[in-house]
PDB file of C-alpha atoms in Angstrom:
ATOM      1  CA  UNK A   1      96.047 139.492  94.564  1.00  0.00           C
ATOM      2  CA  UNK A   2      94.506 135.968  93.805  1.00  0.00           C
ATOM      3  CA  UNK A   3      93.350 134.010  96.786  1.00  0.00           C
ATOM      4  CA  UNK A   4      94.428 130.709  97.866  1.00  0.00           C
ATOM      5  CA  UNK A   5      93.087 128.361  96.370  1.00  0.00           C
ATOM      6  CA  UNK A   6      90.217 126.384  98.635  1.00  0.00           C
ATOM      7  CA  UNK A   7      90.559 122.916  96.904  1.00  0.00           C
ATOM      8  CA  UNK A   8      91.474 119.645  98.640  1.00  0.00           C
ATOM      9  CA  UNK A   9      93.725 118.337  96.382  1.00  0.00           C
ATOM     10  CA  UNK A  10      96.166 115.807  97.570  1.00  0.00           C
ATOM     11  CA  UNK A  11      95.180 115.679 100.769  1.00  0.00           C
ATOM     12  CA  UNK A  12      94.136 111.787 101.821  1.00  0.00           C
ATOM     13  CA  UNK A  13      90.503 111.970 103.434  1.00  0.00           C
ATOM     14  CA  UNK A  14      89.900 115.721 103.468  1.00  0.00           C
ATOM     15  CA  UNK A  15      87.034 115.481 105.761  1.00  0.00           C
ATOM     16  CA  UNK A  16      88.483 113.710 108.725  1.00  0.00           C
ATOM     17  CA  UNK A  17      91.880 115.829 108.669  1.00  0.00           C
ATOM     18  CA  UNK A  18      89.555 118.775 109.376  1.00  0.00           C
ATOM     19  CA  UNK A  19      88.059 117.392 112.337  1.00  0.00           C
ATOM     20  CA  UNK A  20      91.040 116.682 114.016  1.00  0.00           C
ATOM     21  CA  UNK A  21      93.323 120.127 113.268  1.00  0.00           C
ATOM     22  CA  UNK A  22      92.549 123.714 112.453  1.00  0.00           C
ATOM     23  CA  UNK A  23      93.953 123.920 108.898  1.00  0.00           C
ATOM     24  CA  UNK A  24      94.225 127.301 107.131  1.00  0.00           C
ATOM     25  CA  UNK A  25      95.473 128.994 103.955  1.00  0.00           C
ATOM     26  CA  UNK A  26      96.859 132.668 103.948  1.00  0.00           C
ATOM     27  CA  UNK A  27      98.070 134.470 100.907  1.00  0.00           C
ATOM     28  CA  UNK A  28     101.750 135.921 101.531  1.00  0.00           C
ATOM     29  CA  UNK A  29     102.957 139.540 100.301  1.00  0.00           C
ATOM     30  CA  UNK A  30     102.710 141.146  97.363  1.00  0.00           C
ATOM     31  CA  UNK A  31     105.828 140.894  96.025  1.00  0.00           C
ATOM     32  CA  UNK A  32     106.598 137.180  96.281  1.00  0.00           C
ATOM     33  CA  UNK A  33     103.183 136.012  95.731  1.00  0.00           C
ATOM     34  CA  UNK A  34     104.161 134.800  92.099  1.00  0.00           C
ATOM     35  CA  UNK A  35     106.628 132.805  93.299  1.00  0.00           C
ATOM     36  CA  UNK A  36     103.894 130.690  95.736  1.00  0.00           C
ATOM     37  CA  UNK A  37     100.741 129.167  96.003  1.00  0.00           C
ATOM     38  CA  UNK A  38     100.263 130.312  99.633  1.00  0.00           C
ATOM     39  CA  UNK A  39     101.312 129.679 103.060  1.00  0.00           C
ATOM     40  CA  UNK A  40      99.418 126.925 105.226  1.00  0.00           C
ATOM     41  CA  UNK A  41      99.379 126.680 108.898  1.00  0.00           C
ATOM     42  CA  UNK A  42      97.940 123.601 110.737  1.00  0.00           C
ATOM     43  CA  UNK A  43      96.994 123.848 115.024  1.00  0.00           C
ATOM     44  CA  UNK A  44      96.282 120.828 116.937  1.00  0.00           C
ATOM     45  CA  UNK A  45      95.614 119.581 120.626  1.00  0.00           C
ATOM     46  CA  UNK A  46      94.450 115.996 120.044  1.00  0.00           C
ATOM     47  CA  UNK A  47      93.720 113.422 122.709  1.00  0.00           C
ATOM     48  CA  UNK A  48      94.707 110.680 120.685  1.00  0.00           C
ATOM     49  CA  UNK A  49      97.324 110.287 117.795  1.00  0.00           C
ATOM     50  CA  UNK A  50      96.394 111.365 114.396  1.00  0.00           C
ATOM     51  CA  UNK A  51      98.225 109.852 110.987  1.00  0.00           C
ATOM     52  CA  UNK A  52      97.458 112.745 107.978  1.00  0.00           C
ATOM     53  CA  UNK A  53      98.592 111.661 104.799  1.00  0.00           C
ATOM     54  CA  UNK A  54      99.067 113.653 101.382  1.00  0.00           C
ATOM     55  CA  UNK A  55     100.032 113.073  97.670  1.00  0.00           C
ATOM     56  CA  UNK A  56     102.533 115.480  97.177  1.00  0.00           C
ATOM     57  CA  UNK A  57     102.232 118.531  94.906  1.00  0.00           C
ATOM     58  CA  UNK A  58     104.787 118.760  92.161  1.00  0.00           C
ATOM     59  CA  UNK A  59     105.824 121.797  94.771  1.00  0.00           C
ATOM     60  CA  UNK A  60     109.336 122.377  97.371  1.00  0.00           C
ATOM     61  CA  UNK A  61     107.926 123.642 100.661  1.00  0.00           C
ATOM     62  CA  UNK A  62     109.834 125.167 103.258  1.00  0.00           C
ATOM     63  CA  UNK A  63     107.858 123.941 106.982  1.00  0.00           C
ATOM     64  CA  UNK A  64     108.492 125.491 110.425  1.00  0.00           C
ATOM     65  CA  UNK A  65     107.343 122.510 112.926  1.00  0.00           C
ATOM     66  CA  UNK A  66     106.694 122.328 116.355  1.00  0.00           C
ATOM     67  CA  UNK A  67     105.810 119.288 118.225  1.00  0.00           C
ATOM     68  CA  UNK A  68     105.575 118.604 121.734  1.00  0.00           C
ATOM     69  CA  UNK A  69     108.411 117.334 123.524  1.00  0.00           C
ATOM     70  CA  UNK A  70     110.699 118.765 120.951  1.00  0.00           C
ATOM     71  CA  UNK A  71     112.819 121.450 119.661  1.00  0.00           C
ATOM     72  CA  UNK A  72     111.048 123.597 116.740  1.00  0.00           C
ATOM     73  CA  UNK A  73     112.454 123.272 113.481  1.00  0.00           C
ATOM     74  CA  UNK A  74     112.097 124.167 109.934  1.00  0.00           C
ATOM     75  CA  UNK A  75     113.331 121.774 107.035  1.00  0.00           C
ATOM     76  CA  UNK A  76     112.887 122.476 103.185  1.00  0.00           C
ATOM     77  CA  UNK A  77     110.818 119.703 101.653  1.00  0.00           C
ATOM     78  CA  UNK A  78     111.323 118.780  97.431  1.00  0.00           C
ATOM     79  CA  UNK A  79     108.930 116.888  95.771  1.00  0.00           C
ATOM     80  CA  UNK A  80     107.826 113.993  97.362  1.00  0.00           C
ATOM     81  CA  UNK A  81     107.611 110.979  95.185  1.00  0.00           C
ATOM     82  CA  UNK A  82     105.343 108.478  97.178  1.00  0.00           C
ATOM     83  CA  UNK A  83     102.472 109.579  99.577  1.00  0.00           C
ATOM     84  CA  UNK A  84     103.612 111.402 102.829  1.00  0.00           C
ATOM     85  CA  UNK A  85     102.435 110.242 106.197  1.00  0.00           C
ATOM     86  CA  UNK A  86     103.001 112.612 108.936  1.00  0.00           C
ATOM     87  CA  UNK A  87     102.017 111.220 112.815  1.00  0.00           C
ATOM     88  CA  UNK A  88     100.411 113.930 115.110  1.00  0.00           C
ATOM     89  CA  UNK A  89      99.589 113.681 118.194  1.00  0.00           C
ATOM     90  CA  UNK A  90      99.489 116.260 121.426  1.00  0.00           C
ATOM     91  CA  UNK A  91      99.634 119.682 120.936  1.00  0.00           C
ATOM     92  CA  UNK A  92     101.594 121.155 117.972  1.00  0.00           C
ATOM     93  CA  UNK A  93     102.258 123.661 115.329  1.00  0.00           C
ATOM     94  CA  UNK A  94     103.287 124.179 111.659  1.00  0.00           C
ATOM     95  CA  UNK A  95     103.487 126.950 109.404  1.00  0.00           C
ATOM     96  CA  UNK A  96     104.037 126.221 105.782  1.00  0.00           C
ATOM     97  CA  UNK A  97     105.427 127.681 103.020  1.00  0.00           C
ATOM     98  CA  UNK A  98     104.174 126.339  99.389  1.00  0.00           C
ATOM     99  CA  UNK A  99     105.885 127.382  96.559  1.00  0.00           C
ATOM    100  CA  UNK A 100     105.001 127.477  93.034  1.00  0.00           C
ATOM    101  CA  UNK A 101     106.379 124.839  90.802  1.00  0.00           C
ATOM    102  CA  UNK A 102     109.558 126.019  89.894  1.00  0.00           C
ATOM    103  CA  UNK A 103     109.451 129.044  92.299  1.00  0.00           C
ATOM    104  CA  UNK A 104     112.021 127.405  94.679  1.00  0.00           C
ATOM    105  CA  UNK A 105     114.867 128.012  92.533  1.00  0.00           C
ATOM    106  CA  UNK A 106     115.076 132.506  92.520  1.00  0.00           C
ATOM    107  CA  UNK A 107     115.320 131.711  96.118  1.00  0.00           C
ATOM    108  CA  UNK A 108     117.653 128.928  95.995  1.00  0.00           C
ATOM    109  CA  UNK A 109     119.654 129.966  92.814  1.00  0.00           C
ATOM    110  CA  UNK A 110     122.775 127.582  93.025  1.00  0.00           C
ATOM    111  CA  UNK A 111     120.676 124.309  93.186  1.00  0.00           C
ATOM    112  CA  UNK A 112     118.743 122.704  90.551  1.00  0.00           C
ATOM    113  CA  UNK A 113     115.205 121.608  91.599  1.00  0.00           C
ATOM    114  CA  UNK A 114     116.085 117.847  91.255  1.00  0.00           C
ATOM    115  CA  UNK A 115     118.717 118.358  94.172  1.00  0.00           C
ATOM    116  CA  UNK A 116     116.116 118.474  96.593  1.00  0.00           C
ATOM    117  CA  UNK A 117     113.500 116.089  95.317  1.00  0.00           C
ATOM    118  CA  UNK A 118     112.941 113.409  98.062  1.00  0.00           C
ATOM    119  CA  UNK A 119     114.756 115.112 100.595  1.00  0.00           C
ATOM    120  CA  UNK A 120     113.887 116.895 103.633  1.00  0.00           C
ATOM    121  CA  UNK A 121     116.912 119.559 104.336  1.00  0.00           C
ATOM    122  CA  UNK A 122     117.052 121.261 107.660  1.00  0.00           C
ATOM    123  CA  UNK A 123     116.939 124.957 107.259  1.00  0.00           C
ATOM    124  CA  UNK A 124     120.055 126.094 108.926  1.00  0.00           C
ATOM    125  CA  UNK A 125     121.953 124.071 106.480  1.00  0.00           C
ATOM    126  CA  UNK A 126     120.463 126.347 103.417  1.00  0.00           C
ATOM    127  CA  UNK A 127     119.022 129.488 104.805  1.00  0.00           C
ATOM    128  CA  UNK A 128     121.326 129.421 108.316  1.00  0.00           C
ATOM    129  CA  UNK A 129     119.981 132.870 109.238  1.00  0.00           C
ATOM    130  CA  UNK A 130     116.606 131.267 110.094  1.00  0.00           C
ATOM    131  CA  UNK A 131     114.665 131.602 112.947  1.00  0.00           C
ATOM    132  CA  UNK A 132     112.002 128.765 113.845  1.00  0.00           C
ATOM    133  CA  UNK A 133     111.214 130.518 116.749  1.00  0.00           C
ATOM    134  CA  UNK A 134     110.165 133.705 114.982  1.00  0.00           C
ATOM    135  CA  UNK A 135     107.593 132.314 112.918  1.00  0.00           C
ATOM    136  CA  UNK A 136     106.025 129.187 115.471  1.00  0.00           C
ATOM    137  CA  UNK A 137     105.976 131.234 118.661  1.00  0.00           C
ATOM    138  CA  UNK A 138     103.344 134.051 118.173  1.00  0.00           C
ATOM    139  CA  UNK A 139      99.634 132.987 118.544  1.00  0.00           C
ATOM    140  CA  UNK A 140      98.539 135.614 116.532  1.00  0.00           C
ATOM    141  CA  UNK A 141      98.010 134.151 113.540  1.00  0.00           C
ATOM    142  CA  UNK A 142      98.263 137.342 111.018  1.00  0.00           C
ATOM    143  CA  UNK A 143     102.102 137.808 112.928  1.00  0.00           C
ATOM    144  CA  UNK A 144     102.982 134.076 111.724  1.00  0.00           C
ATOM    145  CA  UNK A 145     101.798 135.404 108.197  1.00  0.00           C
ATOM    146  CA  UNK A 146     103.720 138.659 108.683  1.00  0.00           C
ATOM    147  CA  UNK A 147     106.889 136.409 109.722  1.00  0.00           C
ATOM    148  CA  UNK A 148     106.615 134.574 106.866  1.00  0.00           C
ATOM    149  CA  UNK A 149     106.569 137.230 104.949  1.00  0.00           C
ATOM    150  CA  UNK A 150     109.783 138.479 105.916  1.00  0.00           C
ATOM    151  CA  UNK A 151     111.378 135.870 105.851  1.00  0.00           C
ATOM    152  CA  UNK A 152     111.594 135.013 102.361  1.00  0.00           C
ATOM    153  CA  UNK A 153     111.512 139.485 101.452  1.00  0.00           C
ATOM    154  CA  UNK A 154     114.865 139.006 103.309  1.00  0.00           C
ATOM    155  CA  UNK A 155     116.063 135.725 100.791  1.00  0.00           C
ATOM    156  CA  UNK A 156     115.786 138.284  98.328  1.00  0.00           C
ATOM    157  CA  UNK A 157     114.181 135.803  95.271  1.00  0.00           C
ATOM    158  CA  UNK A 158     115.904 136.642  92.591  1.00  0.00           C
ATOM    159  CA  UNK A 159     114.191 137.093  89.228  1.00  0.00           C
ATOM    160  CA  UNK A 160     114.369 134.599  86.765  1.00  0.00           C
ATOM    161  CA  UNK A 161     112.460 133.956  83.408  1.00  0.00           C
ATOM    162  CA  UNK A 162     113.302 130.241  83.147  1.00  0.00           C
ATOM    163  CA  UNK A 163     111.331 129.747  86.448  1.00  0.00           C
ATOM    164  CA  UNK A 164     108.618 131.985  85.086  1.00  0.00           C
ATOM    165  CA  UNK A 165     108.676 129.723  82.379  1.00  0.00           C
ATOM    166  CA  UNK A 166     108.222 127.162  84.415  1.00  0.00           C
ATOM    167  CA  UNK A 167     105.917 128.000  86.366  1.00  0.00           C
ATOM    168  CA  UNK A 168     103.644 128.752  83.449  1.00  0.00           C
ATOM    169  CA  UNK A 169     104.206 125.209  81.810  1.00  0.00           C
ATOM    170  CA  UNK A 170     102.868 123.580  85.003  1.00  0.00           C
ATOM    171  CA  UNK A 171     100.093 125.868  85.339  1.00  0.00           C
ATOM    172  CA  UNK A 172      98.889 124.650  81.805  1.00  0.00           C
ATOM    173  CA  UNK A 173      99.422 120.955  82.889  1.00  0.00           C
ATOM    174  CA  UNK A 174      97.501 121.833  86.065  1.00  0.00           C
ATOM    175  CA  UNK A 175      94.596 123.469  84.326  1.00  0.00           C
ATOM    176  CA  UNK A 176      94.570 121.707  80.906  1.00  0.00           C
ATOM    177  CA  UNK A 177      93.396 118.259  80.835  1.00  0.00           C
ATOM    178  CA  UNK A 178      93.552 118.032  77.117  1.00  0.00           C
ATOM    179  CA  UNK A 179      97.933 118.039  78.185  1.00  0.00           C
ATOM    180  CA  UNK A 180      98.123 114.349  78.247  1.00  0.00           C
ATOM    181  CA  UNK A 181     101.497 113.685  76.524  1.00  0.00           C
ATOM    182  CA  UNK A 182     104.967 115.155  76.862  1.00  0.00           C
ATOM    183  CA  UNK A 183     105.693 114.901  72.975  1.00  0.00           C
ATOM    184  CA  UNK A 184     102.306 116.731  72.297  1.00  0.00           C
ATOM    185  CA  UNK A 185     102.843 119.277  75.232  1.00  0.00           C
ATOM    186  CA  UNK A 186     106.561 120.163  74.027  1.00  0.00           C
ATOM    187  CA  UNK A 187     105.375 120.514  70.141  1.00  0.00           C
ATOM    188  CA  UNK A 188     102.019 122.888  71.313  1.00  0.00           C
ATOM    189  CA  UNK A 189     105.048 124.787  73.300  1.00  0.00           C
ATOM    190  CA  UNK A 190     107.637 125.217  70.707  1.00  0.00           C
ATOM    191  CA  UNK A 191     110.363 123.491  72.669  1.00  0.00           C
ATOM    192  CA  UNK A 192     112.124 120.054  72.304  1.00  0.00           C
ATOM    193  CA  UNK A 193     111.280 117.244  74.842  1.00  0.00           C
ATOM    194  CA  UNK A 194     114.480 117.461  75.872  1.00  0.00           C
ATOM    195  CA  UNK A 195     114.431 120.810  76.782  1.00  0.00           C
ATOM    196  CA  UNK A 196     111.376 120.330  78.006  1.00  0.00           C
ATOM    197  CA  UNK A 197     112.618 117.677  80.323  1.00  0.00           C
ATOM    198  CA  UNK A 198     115.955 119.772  81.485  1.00  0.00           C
ATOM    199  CA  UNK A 199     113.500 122.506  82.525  1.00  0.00           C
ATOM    200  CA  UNK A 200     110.822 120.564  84.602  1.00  0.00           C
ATOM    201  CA  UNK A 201     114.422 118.499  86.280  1.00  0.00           C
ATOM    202  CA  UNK A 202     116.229 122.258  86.838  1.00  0.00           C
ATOM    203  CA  UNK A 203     113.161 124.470  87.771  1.00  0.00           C
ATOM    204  CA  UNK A 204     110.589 121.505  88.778  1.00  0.00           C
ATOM    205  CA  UNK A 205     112.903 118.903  90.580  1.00  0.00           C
ATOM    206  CA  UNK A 206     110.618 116.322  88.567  1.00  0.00           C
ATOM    207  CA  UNK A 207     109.879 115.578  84.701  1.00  0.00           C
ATOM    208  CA  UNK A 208     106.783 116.792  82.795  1.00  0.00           C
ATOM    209  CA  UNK A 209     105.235 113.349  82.354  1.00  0.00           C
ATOM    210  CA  UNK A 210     105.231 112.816  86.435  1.00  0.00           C
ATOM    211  CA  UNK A 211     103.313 116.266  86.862  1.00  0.00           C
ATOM    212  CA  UNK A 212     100.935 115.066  84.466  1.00  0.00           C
ATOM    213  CA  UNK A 213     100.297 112.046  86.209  1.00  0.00           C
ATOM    214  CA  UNK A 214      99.861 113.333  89.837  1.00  0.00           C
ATOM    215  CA  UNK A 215      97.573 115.782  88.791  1.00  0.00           C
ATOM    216  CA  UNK A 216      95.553 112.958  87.004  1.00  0.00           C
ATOM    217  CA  UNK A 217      96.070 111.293  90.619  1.00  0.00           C
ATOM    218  CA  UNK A 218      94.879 114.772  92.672  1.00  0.00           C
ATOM    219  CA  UNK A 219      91.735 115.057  90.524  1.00  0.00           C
ATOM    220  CA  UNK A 220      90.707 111.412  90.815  1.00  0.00           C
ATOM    221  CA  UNK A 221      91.558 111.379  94.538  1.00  0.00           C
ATOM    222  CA  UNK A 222      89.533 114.757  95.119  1.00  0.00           C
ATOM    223  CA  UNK A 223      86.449 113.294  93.046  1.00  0.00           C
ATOM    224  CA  UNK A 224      86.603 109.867  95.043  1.00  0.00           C
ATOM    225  CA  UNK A 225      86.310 111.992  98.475  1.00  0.00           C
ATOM    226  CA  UNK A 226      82.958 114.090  96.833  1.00  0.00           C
ATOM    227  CA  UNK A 227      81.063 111.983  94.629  1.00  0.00           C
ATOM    228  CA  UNK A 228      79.187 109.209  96.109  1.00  0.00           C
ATOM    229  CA  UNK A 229      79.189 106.829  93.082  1.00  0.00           C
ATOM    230  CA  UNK A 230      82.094 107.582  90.548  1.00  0.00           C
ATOM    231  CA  UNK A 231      82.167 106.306  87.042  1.00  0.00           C
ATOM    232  CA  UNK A 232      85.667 105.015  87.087  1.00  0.00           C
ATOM    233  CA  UNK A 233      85.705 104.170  83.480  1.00  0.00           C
ATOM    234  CA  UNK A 234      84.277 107.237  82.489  1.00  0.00           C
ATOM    235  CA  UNK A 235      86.962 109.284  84.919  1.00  0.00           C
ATOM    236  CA  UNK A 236      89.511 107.776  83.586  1.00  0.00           C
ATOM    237  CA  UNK A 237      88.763 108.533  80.085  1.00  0.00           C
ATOM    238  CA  UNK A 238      88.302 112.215  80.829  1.00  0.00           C
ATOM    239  CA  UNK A 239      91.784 112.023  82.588  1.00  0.00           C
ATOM    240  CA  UNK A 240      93.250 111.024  79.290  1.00  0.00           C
ATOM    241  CA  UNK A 241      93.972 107.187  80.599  1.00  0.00           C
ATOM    242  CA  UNK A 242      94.072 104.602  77.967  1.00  0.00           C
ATOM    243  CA  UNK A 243      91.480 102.376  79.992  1.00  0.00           C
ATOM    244  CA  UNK A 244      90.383 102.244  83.811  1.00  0.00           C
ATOM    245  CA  UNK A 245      92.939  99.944  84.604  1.00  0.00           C
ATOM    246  CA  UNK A 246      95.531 102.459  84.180  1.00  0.00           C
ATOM    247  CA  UNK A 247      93.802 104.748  86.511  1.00  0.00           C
ATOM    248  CA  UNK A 248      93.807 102.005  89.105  1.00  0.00           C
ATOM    249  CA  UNK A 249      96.958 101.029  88.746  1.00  0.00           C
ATOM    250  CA  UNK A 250      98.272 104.660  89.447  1.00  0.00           C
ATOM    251  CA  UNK A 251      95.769 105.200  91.891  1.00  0.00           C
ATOM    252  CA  UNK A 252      96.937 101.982  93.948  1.00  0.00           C
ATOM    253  CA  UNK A 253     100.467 102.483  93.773  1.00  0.00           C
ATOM    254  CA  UNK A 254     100.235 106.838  94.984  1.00  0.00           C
ATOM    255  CA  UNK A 255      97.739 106.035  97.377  1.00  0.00           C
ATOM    256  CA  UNK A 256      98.154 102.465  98.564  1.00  0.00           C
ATOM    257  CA  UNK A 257      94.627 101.190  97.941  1.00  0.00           C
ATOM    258  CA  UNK A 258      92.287 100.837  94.443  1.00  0.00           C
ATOM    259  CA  UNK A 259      90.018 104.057  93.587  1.00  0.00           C
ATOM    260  CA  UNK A 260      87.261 101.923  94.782  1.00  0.00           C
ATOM    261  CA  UNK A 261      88.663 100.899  98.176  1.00  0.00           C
ATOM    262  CA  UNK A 262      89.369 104.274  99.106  1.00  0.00           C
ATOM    263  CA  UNK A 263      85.767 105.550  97.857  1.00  0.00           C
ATOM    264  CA  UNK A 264      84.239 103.336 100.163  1.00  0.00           C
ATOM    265  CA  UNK A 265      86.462 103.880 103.269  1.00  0.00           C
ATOM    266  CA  UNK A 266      86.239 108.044 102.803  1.00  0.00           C
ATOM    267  CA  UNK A 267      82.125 107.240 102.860  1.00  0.00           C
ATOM    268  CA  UNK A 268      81.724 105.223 105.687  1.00  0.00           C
ATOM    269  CA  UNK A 269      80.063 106.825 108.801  1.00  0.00           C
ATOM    270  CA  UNK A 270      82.647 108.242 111.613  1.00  0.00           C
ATOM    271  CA  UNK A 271      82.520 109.177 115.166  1.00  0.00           C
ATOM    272  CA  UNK A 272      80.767 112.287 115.455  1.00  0.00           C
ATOM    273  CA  UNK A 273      83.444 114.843 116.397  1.00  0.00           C
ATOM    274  CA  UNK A 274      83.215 118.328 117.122  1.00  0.00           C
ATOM    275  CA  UNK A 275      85.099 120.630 114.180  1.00  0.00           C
ATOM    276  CA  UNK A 276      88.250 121.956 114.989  1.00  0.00           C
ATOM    277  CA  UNK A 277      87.675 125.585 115.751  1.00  0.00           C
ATOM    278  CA  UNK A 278      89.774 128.435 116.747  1.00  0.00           C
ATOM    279  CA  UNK A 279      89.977 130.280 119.792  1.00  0.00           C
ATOM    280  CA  UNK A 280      87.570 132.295 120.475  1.00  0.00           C
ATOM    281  CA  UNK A 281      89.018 136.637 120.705  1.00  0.00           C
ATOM    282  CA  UNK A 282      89.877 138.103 124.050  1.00  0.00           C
ATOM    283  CA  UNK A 283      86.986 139.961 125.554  1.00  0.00           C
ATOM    284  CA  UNK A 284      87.532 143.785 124.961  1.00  0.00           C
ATOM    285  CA  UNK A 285      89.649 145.718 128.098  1.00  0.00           C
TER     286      UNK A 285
END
């Protein structure tokens, strides 16, 4: 079984968000890893509140949250078009489920993808068997993983090939930079860019030329955060833009400030804090 993957893609200043919560990512069973990337669970007990922000993945998660002061809860979350801002701030919990592109739908089989894109759904009013509780309230962190895990063994994902066929397109737009048009993409695939299109809106919740473009976004966003002096012009040429002012026009409106902007802000000295760390294990009886 693959391991998560340890990149830091999407996430808005990497480096801070890991000084301020314990952030982890665990690989779920067997049998329904191909329909996820992997689970991630996030810890925190901060003095002071904390605003994390993302660039969404072109991914549904389902999240079990608990923050203080309120009930837990779990929501499914589509694609999120614009960046996602999330306050924290106390003591809390989540424990997230990442699937796949396109490896929602054997678990959700009546809706189409593009139902839940932009919308946060709470659980009970899809999956009303489930339990926050079950998965937020154990400390161990291998029985969160385990509830997890049986959780979606009891949806029962049903198997599909148009989702495996999805989920294969978007791995080749993921991993292929030389995929920089839809019209291209469908011909190398065989397939009309209208089918294309129906696939990505049923099995996806988005089209093929949006994935293209946020992963353009991820990569640029990830290379800001570890190179100290980027070659926008050269980046964006490698990313298949027709000049740098694309790039920082795309950049600007998924992030909210220019390429440059954000270079310089994720490079500037911070407060020396002590690494978010967890507990240490309970002496032997």
């Amino acid at each position: 079984m693959a391991a998560p993957r340890r990149d830091t893609r999407g996430i808005v200043d990497a480096a801070e968000l890991f000084t301020r919560v314990r952030f982890r990512r665990r690989a779920p069973a067997a049998p329904i890893r191909p329909y996820l990337e992997h689970y991630w669970l996030i810890d925190w007990d901060l003095p002071e509140p904390y605003v994390s922000q993302v660039v969404p993945h072109p991914s549904v998660n389902i999240v079990f949250q608990r923050y203080e002061g309120q009930a837990p809860f779990a929501e499914v979350s589509g694609v999120g078009l614009g960046l996602f801002t999330q306050k924290l701030e106390g003591r809390g919990r989540v424990c997230g489920i990442q699937f796949r592109p396109g490896g929602f739908r054997p678990f959700a089989p009546g809706t189409p993808a593009s139902d839940w894109t932009g919308r946060r759904v709470r659980l009970p009013e899809v999956f009303p068997d489930a339990d926050p509780d079950t998965v937020l309230a154990p400390d161990d962190e291998d029985a969160r993983v385990a509830a997890l895990d049986a959780f979606l063994l009891g949806l029962g994902p049903r198997p599909d090939p148009q989702a495996d066929l999805a989920m294969t397109l978007v791995d080749r737009v993921r991993t292929d930079r030389a995929i920089r048009r839809v019209t291209d993409f469908a011909r190398a695939e065989g397939i009309s860019v209208r089918l294309l299109q129906r696939l990505f809106a049923a099995y996806v919740g988005v089209g093929p030329k949006w994935v293209i473009l946020r992963y353009r976004i991820h990569e640029a966003l990830e290379r800001a955060e570890a190179e100290r002096a980027v070659d926008w012009a050269a980046l964006a040429a490698d990313l298949g833009y027709a000049d740098q002012a694309h790039l920082v026009r795309d950049f600007t409106a998924t992030v909210g400030v220019p390429p440059t902007a954000y270079a310089e802000a994720v490079a500037r000295p911070r407060p020396v804090r002590e690494p978010v760390r967890p507990p240490a294990p309970p002496d032997p009886a």
